[in-house]
CSV table of C-alpha atoms and ligand atoms in Angstrom, one decimal:
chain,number,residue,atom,x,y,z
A,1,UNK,CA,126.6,74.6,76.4
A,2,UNK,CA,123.4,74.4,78.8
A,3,UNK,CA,121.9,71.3,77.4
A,4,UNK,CA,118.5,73.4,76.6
A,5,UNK,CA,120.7,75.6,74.7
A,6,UNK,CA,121.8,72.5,72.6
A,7,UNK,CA,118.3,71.0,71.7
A,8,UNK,CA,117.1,74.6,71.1
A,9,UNK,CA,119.6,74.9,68.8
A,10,UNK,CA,119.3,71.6,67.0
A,11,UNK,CA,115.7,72.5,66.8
A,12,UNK,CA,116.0,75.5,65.2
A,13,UNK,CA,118.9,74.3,62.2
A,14,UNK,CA,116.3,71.0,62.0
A,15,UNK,CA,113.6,73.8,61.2
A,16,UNK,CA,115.4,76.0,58.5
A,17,UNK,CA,117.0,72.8,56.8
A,18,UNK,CA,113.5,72.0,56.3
A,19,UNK,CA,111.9,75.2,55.1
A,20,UNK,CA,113.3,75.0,51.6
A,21,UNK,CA,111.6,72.1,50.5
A,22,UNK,CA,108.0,72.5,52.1
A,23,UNK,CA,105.0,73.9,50.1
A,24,UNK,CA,106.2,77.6,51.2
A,25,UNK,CA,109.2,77.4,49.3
A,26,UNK,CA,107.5,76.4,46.1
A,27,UNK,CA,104.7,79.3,46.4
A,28,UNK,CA,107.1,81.9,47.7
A,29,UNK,CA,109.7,82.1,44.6
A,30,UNK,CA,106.8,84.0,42.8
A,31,UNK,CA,104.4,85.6,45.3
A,32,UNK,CA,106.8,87.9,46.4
A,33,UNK,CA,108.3,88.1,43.5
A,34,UNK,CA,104.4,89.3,42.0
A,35,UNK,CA,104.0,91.5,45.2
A,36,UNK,CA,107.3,93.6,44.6
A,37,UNK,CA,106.3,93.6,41.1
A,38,UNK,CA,102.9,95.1,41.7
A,39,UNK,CA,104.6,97.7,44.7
A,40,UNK,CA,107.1,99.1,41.8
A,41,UNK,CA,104.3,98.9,38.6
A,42,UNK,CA,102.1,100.9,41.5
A,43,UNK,CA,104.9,103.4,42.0
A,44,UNK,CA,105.4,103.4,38.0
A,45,UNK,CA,101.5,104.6,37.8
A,46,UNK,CA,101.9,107.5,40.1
A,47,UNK,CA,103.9,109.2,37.5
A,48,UNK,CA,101.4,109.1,34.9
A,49,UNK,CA,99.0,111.9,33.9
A,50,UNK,CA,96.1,111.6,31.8
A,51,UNK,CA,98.4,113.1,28.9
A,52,UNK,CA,101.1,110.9,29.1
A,53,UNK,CA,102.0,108.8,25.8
A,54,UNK,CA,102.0,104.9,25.6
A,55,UNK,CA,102.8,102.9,22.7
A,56,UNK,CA,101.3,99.4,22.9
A,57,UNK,CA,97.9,99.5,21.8
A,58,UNK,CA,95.3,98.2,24.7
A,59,UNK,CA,98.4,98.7,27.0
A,60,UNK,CA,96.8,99.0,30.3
A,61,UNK,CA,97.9,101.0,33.5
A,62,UNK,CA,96.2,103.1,36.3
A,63,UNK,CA,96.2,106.8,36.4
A,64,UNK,CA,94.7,108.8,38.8
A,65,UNK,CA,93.3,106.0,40.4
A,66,UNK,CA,91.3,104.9,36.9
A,67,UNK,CA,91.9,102.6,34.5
A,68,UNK,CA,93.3,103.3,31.6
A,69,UNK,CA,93.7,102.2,28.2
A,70,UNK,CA,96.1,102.9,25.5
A,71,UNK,CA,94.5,103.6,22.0
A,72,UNK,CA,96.4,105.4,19.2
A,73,UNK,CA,99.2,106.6,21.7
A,74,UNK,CA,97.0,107.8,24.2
A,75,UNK,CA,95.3,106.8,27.6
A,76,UNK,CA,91.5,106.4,27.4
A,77,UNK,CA,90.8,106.7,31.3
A,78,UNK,CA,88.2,104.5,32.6
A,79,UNK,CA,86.6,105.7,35.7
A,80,UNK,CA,86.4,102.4,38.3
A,81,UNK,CA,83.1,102.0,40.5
A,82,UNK,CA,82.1,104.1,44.0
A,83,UNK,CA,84.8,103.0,46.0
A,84,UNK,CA,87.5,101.2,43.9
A,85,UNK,CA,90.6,102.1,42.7
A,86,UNK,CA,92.8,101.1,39.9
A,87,UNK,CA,95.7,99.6,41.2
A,88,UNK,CA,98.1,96.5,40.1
A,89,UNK,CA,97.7,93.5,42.1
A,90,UNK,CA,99.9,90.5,42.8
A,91,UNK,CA,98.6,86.8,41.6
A,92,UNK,CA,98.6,84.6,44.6
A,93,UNK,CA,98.9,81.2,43.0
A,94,UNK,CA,100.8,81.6,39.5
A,95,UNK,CA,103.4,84.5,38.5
A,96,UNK,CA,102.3,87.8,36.9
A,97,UNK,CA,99.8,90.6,38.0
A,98,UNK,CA,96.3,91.7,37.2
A,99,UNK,CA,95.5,95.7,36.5
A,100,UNK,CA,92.2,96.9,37.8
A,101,UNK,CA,89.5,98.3,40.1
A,102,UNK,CA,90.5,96.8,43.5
A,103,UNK,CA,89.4,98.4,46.6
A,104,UNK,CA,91.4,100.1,48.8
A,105,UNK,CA,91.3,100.6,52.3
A,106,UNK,CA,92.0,104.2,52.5
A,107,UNK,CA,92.4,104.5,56.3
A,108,UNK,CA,95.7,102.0,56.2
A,109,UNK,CA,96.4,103.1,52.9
A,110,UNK,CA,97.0,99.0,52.7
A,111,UNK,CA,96.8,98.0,48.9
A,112,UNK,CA,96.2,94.2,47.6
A,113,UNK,CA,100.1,94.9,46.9
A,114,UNK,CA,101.3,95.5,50.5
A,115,UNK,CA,98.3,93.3,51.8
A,116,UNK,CA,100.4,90.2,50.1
A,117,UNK,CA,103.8,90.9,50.7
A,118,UNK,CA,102.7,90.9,54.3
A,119,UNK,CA,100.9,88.3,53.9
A,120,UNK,CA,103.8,86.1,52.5
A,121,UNK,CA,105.9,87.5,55.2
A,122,UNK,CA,103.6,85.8,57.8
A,123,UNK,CA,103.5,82.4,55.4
A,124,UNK,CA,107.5,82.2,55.7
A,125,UNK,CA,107.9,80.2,58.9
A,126,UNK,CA,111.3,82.4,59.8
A,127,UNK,CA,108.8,85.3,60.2
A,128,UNK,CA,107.1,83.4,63.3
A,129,UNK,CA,110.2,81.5,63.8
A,130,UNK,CA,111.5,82.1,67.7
A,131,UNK,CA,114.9,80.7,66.0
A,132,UNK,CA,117.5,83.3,64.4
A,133,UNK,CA,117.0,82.4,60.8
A,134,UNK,CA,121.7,81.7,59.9
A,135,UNK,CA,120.5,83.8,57.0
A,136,UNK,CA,120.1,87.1,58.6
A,137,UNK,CA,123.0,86.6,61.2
A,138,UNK,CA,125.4,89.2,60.9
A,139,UNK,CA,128.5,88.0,62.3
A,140,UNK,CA,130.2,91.4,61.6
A,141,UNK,CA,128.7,92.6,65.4
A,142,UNK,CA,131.3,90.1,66.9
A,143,UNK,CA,133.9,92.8,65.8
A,144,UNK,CA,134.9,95.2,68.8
A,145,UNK,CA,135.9,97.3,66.2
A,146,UNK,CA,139.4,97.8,67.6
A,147,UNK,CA,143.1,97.3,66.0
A,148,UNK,CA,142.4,99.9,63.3
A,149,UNK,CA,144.8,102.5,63.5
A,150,UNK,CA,143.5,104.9,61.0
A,151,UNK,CA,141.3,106.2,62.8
A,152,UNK,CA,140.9,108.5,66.0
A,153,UNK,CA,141.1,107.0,69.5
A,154,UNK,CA,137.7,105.2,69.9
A,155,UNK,CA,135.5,103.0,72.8
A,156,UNK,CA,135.8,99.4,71.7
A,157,UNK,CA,132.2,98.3,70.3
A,158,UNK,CA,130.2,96.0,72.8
A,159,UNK,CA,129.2,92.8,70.7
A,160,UNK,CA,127.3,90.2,69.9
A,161,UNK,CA,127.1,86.2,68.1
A,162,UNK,CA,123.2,86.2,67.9
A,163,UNK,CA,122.0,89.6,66.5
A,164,UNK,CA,121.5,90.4,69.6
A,165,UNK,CA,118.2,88.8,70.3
A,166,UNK,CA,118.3,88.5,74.0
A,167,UNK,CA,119.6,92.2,74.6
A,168,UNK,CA,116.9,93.2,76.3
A,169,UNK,CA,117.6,90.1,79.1
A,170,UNK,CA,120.4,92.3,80.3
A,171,UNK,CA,119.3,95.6,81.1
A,172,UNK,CA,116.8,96.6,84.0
A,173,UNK,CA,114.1,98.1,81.7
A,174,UNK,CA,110.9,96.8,81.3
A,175,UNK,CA,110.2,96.2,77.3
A,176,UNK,CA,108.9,98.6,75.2
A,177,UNK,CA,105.9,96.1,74.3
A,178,UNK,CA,104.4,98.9,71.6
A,179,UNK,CA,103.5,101.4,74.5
A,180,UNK,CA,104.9,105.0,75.1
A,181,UNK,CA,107.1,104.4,78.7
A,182,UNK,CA,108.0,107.9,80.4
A,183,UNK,CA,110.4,106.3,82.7
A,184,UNK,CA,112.3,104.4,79.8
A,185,UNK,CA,112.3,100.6,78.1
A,186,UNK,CA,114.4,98.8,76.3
A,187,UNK,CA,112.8,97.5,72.5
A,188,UNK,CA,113.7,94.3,70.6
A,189,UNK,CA,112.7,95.0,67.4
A,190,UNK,CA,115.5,95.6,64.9
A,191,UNK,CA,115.9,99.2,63.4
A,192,UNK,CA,114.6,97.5,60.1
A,193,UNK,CA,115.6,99.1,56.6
A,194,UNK,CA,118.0,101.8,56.2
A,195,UNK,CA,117.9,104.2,53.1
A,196,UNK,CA,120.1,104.6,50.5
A,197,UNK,CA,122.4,108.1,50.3
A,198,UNK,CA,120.0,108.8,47.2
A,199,UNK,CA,116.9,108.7,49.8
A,200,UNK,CA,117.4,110.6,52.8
A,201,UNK,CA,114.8,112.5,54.3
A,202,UNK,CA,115.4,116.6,54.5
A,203,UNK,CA,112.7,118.7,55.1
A,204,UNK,CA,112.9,123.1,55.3
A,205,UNK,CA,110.1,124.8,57.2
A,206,UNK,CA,108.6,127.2,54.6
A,207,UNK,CA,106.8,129.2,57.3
A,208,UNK,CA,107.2,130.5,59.5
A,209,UNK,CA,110.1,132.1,57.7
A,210,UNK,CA,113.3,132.1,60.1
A,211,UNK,CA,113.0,135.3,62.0
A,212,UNK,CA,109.8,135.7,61.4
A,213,UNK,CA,107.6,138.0,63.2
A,214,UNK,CA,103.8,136.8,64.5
A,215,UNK,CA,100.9,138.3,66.0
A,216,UNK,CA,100.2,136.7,69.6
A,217,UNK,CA,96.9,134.7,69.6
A,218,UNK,CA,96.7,134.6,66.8
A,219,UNK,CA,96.1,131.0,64.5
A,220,UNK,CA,99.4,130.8,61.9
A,221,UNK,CA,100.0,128.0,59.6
A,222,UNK,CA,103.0,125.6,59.6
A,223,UNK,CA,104.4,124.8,56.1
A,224,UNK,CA,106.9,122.2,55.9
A,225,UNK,CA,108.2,121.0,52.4
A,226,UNK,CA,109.7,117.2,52.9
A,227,UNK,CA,111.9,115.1,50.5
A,228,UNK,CA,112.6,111.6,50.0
A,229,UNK,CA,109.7,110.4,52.7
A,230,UNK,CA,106.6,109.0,51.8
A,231,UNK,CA,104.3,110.8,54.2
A,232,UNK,CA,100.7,109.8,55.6
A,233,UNK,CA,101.7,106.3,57.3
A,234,UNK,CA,101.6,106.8,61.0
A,235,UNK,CA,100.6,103.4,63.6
A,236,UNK,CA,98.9,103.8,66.8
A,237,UNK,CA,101.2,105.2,69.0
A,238,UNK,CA,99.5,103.8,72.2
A,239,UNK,CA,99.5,100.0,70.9
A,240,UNK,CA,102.3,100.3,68.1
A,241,UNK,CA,105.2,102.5,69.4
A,242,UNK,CA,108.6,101.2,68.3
A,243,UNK,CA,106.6,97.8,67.0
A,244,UNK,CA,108.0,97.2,63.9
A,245,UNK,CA,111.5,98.0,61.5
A,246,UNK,CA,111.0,100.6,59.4
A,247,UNK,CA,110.6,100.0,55.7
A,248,UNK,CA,110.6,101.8,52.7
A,249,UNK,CA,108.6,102.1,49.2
A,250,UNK,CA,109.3,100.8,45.6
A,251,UNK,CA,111.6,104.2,45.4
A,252,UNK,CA,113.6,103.4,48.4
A,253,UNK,CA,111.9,106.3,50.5
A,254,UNK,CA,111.1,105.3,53.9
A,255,UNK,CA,107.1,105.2,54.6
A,256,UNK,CA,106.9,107.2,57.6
A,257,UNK,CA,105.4,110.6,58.9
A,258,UNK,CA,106.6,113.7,60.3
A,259,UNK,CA,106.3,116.4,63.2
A,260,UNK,CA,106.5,120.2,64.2
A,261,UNK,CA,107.4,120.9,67.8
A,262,UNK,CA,107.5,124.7,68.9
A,263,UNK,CA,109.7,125.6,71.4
A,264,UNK,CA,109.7,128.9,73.8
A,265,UNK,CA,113.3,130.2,74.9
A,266,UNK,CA,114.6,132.7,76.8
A,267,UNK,CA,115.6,134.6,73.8
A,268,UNK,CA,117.2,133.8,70.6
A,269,UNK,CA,121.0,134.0,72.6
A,270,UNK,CA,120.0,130.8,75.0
A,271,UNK,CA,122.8,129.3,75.5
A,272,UNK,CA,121.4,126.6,78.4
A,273,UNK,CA,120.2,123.6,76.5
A,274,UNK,CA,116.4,123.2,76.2
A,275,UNK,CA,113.7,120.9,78.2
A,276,UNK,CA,112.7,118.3,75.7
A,277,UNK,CA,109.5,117.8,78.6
A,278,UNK,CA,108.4,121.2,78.0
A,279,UNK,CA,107.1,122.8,74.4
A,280,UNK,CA,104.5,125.2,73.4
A,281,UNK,CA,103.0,123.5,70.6
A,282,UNK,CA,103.2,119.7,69.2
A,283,UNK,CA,102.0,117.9,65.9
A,284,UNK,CA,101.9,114.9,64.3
A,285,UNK,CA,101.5,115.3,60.6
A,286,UNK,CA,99.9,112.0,59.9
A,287,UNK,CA,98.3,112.9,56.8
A,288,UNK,CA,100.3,112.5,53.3
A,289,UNK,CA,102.0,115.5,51.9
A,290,UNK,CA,100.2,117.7,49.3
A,291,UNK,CA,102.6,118.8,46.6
A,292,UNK,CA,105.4,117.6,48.8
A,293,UNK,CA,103.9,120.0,51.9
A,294,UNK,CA,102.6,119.4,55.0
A,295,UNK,CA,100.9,121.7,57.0
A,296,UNK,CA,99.2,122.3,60.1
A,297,UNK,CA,97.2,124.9,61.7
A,298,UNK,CA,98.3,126.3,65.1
A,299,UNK,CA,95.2,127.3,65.7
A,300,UNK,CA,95.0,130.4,68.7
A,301,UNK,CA,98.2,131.0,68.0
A,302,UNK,CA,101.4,131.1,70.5
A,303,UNK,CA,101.6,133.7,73.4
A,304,UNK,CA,104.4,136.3,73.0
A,305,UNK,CA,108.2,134.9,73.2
A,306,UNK,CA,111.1,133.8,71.5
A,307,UNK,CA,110.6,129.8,69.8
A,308,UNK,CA,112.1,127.6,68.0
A,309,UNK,CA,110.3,125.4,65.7
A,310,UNK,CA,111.8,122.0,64.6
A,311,UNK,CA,110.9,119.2,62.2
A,312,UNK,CA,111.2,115.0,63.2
A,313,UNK,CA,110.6,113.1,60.9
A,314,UNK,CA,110.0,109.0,62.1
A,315,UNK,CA,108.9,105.8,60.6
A,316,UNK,CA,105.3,104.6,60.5
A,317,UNK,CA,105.4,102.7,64.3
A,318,UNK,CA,107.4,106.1,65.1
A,319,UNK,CA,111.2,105.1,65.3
A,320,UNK,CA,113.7,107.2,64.4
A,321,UNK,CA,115.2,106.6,60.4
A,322,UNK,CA,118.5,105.6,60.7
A,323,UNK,CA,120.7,106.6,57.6
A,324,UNK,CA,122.8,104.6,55.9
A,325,UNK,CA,126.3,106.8,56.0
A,326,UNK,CA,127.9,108.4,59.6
A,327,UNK,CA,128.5,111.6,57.6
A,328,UNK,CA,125.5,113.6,55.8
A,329,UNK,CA,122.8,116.4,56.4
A,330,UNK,CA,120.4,117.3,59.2
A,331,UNK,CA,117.0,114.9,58.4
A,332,UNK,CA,114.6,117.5,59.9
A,333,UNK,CA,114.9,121.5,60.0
A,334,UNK,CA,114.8,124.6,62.6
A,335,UNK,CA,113.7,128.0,62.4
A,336,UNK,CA,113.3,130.9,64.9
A,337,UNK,CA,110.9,133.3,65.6
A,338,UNK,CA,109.3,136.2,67.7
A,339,UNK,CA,105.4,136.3,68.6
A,340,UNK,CA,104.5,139.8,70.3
B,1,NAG,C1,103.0,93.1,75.9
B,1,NAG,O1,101.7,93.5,75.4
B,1,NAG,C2,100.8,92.5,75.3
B,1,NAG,C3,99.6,93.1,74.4
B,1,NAG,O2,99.2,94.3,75.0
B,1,NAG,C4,100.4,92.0,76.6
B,1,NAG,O3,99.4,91.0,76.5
B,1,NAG,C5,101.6,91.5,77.3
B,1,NAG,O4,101.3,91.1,78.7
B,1,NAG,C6,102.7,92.5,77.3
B,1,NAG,N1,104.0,91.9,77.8
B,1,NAG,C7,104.8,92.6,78.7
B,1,NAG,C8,106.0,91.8,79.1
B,1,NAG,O5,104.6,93.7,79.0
B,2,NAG,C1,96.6,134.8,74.8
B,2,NAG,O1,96.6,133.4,75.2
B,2,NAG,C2,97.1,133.2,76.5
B,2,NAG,C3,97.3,131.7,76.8
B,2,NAG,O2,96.2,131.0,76.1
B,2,NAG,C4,96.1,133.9,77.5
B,2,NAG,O3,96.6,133.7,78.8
B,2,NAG,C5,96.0,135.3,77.2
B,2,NAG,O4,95.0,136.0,78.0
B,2,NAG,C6,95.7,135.6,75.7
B,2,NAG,N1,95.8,137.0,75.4
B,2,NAG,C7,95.0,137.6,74.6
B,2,NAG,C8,95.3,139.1,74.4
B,2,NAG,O5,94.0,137.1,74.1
B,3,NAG,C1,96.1,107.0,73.1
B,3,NAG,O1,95.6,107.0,74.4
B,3,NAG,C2,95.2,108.3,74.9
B,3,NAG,C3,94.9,108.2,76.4
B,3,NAG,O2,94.2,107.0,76.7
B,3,NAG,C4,94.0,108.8,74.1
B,3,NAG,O3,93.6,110.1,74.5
B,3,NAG,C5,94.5,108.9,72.6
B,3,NAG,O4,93.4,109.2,71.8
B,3,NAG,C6,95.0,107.5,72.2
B,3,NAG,N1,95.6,107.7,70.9
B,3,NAG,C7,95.4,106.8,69.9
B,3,NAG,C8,96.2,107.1,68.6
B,3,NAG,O5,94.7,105.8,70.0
B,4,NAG,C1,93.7,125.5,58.6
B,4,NAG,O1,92.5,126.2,58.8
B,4,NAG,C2,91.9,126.6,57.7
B,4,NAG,C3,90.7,127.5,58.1
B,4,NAG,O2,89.9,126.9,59.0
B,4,NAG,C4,91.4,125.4,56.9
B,4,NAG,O3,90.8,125.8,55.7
B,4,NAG,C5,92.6,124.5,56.6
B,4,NAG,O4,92.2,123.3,56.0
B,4,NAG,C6,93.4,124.2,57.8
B,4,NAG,N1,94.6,123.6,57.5
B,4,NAG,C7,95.1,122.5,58.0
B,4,NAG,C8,96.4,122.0,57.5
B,4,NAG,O5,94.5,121.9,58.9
């Protein structure tokens, strides 16, 4: 072993021996505990309405962003102040939660609930570490994935003994560094949380309808009905682009956004395979889905042609969502159609 290699290495078992007993250890076994507690009581309140039962008198919860009360099996709803919303909040220094106004910074959609778990992610000293924490090594990437013969003829897996941290050392690419780069980069951070089976996105373009017929010039509007993806969380693409892992909600749905991207063709029986440089019409659908919709205007319209329209759907920092079995549905959708 290089001998930097060795006191690097020393350093970093001498620093994660020592995490457990410092002051973070003590603080953390309930401050995350209280934020993922808040996340899911959060998630609880979205499906309440203002007719909902309760049971335990002066039971409080939040509905429609107001407090409410239970009295005699009902919610009395408390309107919060100009401002404030009624949301469940992690204690910092002692277990439990508290249930009121807080206020909420709308544009980051950051709650005090997602404010602290990120805040204890930046208190644990792996999160800063430059070590690999032994925790999160997955020694399963040293397999070449070879010798099984059950399956069809396939490449041997390249591998690694270090999560691959220093990948990016051996290919020519500049980093991706949380910029958009044309001619190509190579990105460190880790694809982040995969979904469950049960939490998938799909999406189906509600218009236009496939086949669809529309006027040239003329402004149309995209409807695109999404599942399992919490829309409305979209990063700065120019600073933030492949940043961070993707991560989900209290439901297990990834926190991400979606796109439309129209297409022209030849005529509906292309057969040469498209230029992903060139499109008629692009959107980011940044804002949060309204009855499980989102929509856009194209507003002037497309010229006459043939087009496909697709659907992408991508994390908040814009990755791809990876999903958690080889064999399952299309995420996004397609539809065709004529504008004369
Ligand atoms: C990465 O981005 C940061 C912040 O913009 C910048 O200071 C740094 O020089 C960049 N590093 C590389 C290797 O591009
Ligand atoms: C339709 O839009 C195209 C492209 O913007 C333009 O060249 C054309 O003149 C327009 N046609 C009509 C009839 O407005
Ligand atoms: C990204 O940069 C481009 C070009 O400088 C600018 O037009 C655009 O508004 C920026 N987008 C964001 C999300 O900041
Ligand atoms: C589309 O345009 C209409 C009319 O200007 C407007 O009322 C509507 O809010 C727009 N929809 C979207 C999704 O921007």
């Amino acid at each position: 072993m290089h001998p930097t290699a060795g006191l690097l290495l020393t350093f970093c078992l001498s620093l994660f021996a020592s995490v457990n007993a410092g002051p973070y250890a003590r603080r953390k076994a309930h401050s995350l505990q209280n934020g993922q507690d808040a996340i899911a009581l959060n998630a609880k309140f979205e499906s309440l309405t203002p007719t909902s039962p309760c049971t335990t008198d002066s039971e409080v919860a939040c509905i429609n962003d107001q407090l409410a009360r239970c009295v005699r099996g009902h919610f009395d709803l408390i309107p919060c102040d100009v401002g404030l919303v009624c949301r469940a909040s992690p204690k910092i220094d002692s277990p439990g939660m508290t249930i009121g106004c807080v206020k909420e910074n709308r544009n980051t959609k950051r709650t005090p609930a997602t404010r602290a778990l990120h805040a204890i992610r930046q208190e644990d000293p792996s999160q800063t570490s430059l070590c690999l924490d032994p925790a999160v090594l997955s020694t399963g990437f040293e397999n070449d994935g070879q010798g099984d013969t059950t399956n069809p003829p396939q490449v041997q897996s390249q591998t690694s003994s270090n999560n691959w941290i220093n990948f990016c050392k051996t290919v020519n690419k500049p980093l991706t560094n949380g910029t958009q780069i044309p001619g190509g980069s190579c990105n460190p951070a880790p694809i982040g949380v995969i979904p469950s089976v049960d939490n998938i996105p799909s999406a189906k373009i509600i218009f236009p309808p496939n086949f669809e017929t529309l006027a040239k010039n003329s402004t149309f509007t995209i409807k695109v009905a999404v599942n399992n993806l919490e829309t409305g969380w979209a990063t700065n693409s120019n600073t933030t682009f492949l940043s961070a892992p993707v991560v989900v909600n209290a439901n297990g749905d990834v926190m991400g956004h979606s796109h439309v991207v129209a297409e022209l063709l030849t005529g509906f029986g292309q057969t040469t395979p498209t230029n992903p440089k060139l499109f008629a019409f692009f959107k980011r659908l940044e804002l949060p889905a309204v009855n499980g919709v989102l929509s856009t205007n194209v507003t002037g319209g497309l010229p006459a042609g043939h087009y496909r329209l697709a659907v992408i759907h991508s994390g908040a920092n814009h990755q791809p969502i990876a999903a958690p079995v080889a064999q399952r549905g299309a995420m996004g959708d397609m539809v065709y159609f004529t504008v004369i």
